[in-house]
Coordinates of C-alpha atoms in Angstrom, one line a residue:
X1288 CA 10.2 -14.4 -49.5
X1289 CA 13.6 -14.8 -47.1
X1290 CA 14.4 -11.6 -47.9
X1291 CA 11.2 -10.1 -46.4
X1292 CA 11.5 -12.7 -43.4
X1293 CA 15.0 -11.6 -42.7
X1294 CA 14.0 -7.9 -43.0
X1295 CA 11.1 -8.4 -40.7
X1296 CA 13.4 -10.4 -38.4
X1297 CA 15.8 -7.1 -37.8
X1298 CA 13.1 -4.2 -37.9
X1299 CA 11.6 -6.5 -34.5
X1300 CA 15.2 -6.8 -33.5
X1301 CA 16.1 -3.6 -33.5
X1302 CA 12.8 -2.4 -32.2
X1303 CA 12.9 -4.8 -29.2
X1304 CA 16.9 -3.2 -28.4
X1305 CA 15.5 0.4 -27.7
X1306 CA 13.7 -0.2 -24.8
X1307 CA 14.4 2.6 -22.6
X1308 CA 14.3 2.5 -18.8
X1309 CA 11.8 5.0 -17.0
X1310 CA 13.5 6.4 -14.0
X1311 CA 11.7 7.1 -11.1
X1312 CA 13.0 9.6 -8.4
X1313 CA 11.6 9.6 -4.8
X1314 CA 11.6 11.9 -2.1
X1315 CA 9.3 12.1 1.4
X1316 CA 6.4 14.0 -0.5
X1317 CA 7.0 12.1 -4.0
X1318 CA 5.7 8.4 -4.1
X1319 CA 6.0 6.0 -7.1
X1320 CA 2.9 6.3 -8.4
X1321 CA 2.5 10.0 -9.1
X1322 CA 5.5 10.1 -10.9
X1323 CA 5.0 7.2 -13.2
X1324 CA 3.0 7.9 -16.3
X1325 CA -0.8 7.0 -17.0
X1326 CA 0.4 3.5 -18.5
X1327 CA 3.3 2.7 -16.1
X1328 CA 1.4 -1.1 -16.2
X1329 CA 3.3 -1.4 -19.7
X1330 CA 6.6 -0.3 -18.1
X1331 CA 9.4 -2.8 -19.0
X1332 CA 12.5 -1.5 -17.8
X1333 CA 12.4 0.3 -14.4
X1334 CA 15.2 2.0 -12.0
X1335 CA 14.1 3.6 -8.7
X1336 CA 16.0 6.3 -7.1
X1337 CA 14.9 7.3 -2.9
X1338 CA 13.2 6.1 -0.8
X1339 CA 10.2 3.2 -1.1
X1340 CA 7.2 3.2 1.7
X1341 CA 4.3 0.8 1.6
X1342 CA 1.9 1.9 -1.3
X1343 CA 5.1 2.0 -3.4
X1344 CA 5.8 -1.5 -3.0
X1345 CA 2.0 -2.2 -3.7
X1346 CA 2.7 -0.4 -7.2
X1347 CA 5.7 -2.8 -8.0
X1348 CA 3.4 -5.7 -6.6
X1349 CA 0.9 -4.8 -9.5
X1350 CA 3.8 -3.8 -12.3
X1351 CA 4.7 -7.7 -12.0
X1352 CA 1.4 -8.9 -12.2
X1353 CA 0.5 -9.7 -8.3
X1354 CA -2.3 -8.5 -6.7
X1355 CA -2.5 -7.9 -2.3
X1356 CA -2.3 -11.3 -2.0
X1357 CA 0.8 -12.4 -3.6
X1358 CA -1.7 -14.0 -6.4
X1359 CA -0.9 -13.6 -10.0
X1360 CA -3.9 -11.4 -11.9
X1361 CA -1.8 -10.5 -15.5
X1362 CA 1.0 -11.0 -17.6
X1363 CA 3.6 -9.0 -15.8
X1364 CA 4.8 -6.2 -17.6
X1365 CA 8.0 -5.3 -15.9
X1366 CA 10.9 -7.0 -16.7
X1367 CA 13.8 -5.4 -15.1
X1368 CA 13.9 -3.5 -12.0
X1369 CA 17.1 -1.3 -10.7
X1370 CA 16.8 -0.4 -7.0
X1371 CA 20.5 0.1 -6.3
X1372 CA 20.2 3.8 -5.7
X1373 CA 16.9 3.1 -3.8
X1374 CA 16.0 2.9 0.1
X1375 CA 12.9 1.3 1.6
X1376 CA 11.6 3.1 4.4
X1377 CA 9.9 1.7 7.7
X1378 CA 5.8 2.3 7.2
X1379 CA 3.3 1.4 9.6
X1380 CA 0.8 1.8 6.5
X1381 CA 0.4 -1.7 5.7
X1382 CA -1.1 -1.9 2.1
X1383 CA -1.5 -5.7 1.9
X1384 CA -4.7 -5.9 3.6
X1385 CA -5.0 -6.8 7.1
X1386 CA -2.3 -9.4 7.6
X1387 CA -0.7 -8.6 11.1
X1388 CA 2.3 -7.7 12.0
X1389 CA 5.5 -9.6 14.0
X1390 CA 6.3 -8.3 17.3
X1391 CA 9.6 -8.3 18.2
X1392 CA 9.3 -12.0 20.2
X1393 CA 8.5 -13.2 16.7
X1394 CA 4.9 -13.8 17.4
X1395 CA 2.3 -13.1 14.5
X1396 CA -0.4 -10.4 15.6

């Protein structure tokens, strides 16, 4: 019997060591979520290489579990996130819903 639970024990071991990080590279015209896969929700490891906009932070937002709102809807998926090659751009888009914006006097419109 401790031979099959130490067997067991190493086969999840060593299937839990070969997650692979998805890389994702951005440009202008390509945005996060048309070149993650179908299941990118079950992503755990992710590096992002260009530039990030609005909708792309949305689809990181709901890779950790958060919905518009900063509310947590799942169990996050994503455990590590590399961005050190990655840039995030100025967008007037605003994907979190209607929240206003901070002028540059620091007032809330």
């Amino acid at each position: 019997m401790r031979k099959i639970y130490m067997l067991t024990l190493c086969v999840l071991l060593a299937i839990g060591s070969h997650a692979e990080t998805f890389t994702a590279k951005l440009d202008k015209t390509k945005r996060l979520k048309t070149v993650l896969p179908e299941n990118y929700l079950t992503i755990t490891d992710l590096k992002v290489v260009g530039p990030l906009n609005g909708e792309d932070m949305r689809v990181l937002c709901e890779m950790v579990g958060l919905n518009g709102d900063d509310e947590q809807v799942k169990e996050a998926s994503l455990d590590h996130l590399d961005l050190k090659e990655a840039t995030i751009d100025k967008d007037e888009h605003h994907p979190f819903g209607n929240k206003g914006q901070y002028t540059e006097r620091g007032k809330y419109t």
